Amino acid sequence: MDFLKKLFNIPIKEDKQIQNQEVNLSLDDLFVHNFVNKGGKFLYCTSEADVKTNFANILSENNWNAVQLLNPKLKSIVNHKEVTIATNTNSDLPAFTTCEHLIADNGDVLFSSNQLKSTKLKDYTNNFIVYATTSQLVKDTGQGLTGIKTKYANNLPTNISSIKNYNTQNVDDNFLNYGNNNSKNLYLLLFEDL
């Protein structure tokens, strides 16, 4: 290909400049891009019917007939005739919960004790289904923590952590994370609320 560029006198520098240009994405596009690149499974929902249908499809695809319901507000999404709901922590069942924020710049999902109680994220099952809304998108972890501080000013939650990797087979070589593997197989039901 360089031969043709030389033959027709096409400068090669322009192609390299085009490839090195920074692309500015919106918060939702940036989050989805980073989330999917890390192995997360993303389902966009525009109605409550979409949320229920996509949730049922996730369970069907994985042959799951029971879930750990970590947030009782999500009970309306679960079809009680087809799915058994467990309210206690069971490492074999997929966990169904909400989150605090979706971090756009790195595709992480941020949780607190409001979702996880006092159980560490690593002690939960490897399979997570998370319900979130587009209004929970923030640019970075700093904005996510500020959002938590603002929302819960009088009663700050504890156990703030995030899922950073969506491939449970991945090994984290970072010595700062030793013994704290937060890799989960994660499905995200993202509901458009803006």
XYZ file of C-alpha atoms in Angstrom:
194
model
C 0.000 0.000 0.000
C 2.936 2.342 0.710
C 4.121 1.618 -2.832
C 0.871 3.077 -4.253
C 1.147 6.122 -2.002
C 4.675 6.778 -3.237
C 3.654 6.165 -6.850
C 0.802 8.704 -6.671
C 2.684 11.146 -4.415
C 0.271 10.795 -1.493
C 1.830 11.995 1.756
C 1.919 9.274 4.400
C 1.853 11.728 7.340
C -1.828 12.570 6.781
C -2.935 8.988 7.425
C -0.985 8.869 10.681
C -2.449 12.204 11.765
C -5.972 10.947 11.065
C -5.350 7.778 13.077
C -3.956 9.741 16.027
C -6.847 12.203 16.260
C -8.728 12.121 19.539
C -12.386 11.167 19.315
C -14.764 12.771 21.822
C -17.677 10.500 22.688
C -20.759 11.321 24.724
C -20.891 9.858 28.254
C -23.193 7.019 27.284
C -21.191 6.099 24.160
C -17.925 6.243 26.107
C -19.292 4.030 28.872
C -20.725 1.458 26.463
C -17.498 1.383 24.452
C -15.338 0.791 27.560
C -17.834 -1.608 29.176
C -18.108 -3.836 26.100
C -14.330 -3.767 25.494
C -13.863 -5.171 29.005
C -16.271 -8.037 28.264
C -19.508 -6.687 29.762
C -22.846 -7.601 28.209
C -25.008 -4.574 27.565
C -28.775 -4.457 26.931
C -30.385 -1.096 26.212
C -34.010 -0.738 27.330
C -36.459 2.038 26.440
C -39.442 0.722 28.402
C -40.208 -1.396 31.443
C -41.444 -4.114 29.093
C -37.975 -4.144 27.457
C -36.363 -4.533 30.888
C -38.589 -7.501 31.774
C -38.113 -9.153 28.379
C -34.328 -8.717 28.419
C -34.138 -9.997 32.012
C -36.120 -13.105 31.045
C -33.878 -13.615 27.999
C -30.724 -13.450 30.170
C -32.118 -16.107 32.501
C -33.193 -18.283 29.587
C -29.850 -17.946 27.773
C -27.955 -19.117 30.867
C -30.516 -21.711 32.043
C -30.934 -19.891 35.361
C -34.220 -20.538 37.150
C -33.385 -18.688 40.379
C -31.693 -15.387 41.302
C -30.433 -13.646 44.431
C -32.495 -10.478 44.676
C -30.217 -7.942 46.382
C -32.657 -5.043 45.963
C -36.349 -5.672 46.790
C -37.379 -2.769 44.512
C -36.484 -4.966 41.529
C -39.100 -7.584 42.444
C -41.520 -6.214 39.824
C -39.091 -7.142 37.015
C -38.900 -10.809 38.002
C -41.592 -13.206 36.740
C -42.362 -15.075 39.941
C -43.997 -17.970 38.068
C -40.797 -18.853 36.206
C -38.032 -17.682 38.563
C -37.334 -18.468 42.205
C -36.147 -15.485 44.249
C -33.557 -15.958 46.977
C -33.000 -13.069 49.382
C -29.964 -14.563 51.123
C -26.453 -14.585 49.690
C -25.886 -17.770 47.731
C -22.665 -18.065 45.757
C -24.270 -20.372 43.173
C -27.121 -18.116 42.088
C -26.738 -15.041 39.864
C -27.146 -11.751 41.742
C -29.718 -9.197 40.538
C -29.191 -5.671 41.863
C -28.901 -1.972 41.151
C -25.743 0.142 41.350
C -24.706 3.632 42.438
C -23.110 4.843 39.206
C -21.770 3.819 35.809
C -18.256 5.206 35.271
C -17.873 6.303 31.633
C -14.104 6.799 31.364
C -13.289 3.196 32.262
C -16.555 1.218 31.962
C -16.737 0.303 35.669
C -19.923 -0.260 37.684
C -19.824 1.376 41.152
C -21.594 -0.204 44.145
C -21.967 0.601 47.833
C -23.425 -1.039 50.930
C -26.857 0.048 49.648
C -26.569 -2.748 47.079
C -24.008 -5.155 48.589
C -24.795 -4.776 52.300
C -21.664 -5.705 54.273
C -20.646 -8.589 51.980
C -17.498 -7.966 49.963
C -17.936 -7.998 46.209
C -15.463 -10.871 45.827
C -17.666 -13.054 48.080
C -20.638 -12.824 45.721
C -21.358 -15.097 42.804
C -19.449 -14.639 39.542
C -22.706 -13.846 37.726
C -24.305 -10.414 38.103
C -27.311 -8.811 36.452
C -27.366 -5.062 37.111
C -30.274 -2.712 36.496
C -29.188 0.904 35.964
C -30.529 4.068 34.371
C -28.873 6.530 32.021
C -29.087 9.208 34.741
C -26.541 7.176 36.743
C -23.802 7.768 34.144
C -20.894 9.889 35.388
C -17.617 10.844 33.744
C -15.153 9.337 36.210
C -14.800 7.714 39.622
C -14.375 11.117 41.304
C -17.784 12.245 40.053
C -19.255 8.909 41.167
C -17.918 9.322 44.691
C -19.081 12.953 44.774
C -22.530 11.774 43.672
C -22.656 9.265 46.517
C -21.529 11.909 49.004
C -24.189 14.347 47.770
C -27.023 11.796 47.621
C -26.328 10.326 51.058
C -24.957 13.408 52.850
C -26.362 12.452 56.244
C -25.812 8.702 56.008
C -22.789 7.820 53.860
C -22.745 4.184 52.706
C -19.778 1.907 53.271
C -18.411 -0.985 51.210
C -17.910 1.227 48.133
C -16.359 -0.875 45.380
C -16.603 -1.446 41.674
C -16.500 -4.251 39.184
C -13.579 -3.443 36.929
C -13.423 -6.542 34.772
C -16.177 -8.593 33.168
C -14.128 -11.679 32.307
C -13.901 -14.068 35.259
C -10.976 -15.923 33.634
C -8.797 -12.778 33.639
C -5.996 -12.627 36.206
C -5.172 -9.193 37.650
C -1.410 -8.712 37.999
C -1.767 -5.441 39.927
C -0.298 -6.072 43.392
C -2.647 -3.457 44.881
C -5.595 -5.766 44.096
C -4.040 -8.901 45.607
C -6.766 -11.056 47.167
C -9.518 -8.734 45.959
C -10.569 -10.069 42.561
C -13.680 -8.193 41.489
C -14.052 -9.853 38.087
C -17.655 -10.785 37.370
C -19.681 -12.053 34.433
C -21.956 -9.023 34.218
C -25.133 -8.250 32.279
C -26.253 -4.621 32.341
C -29.898 -3.681 31.790
C -29.585 0.034 31.012
C -32.923 1.851 31.122
C -33.269 5.159 29.267
C -34.734 7.577 31.830
C -33.610 10.946 30.440
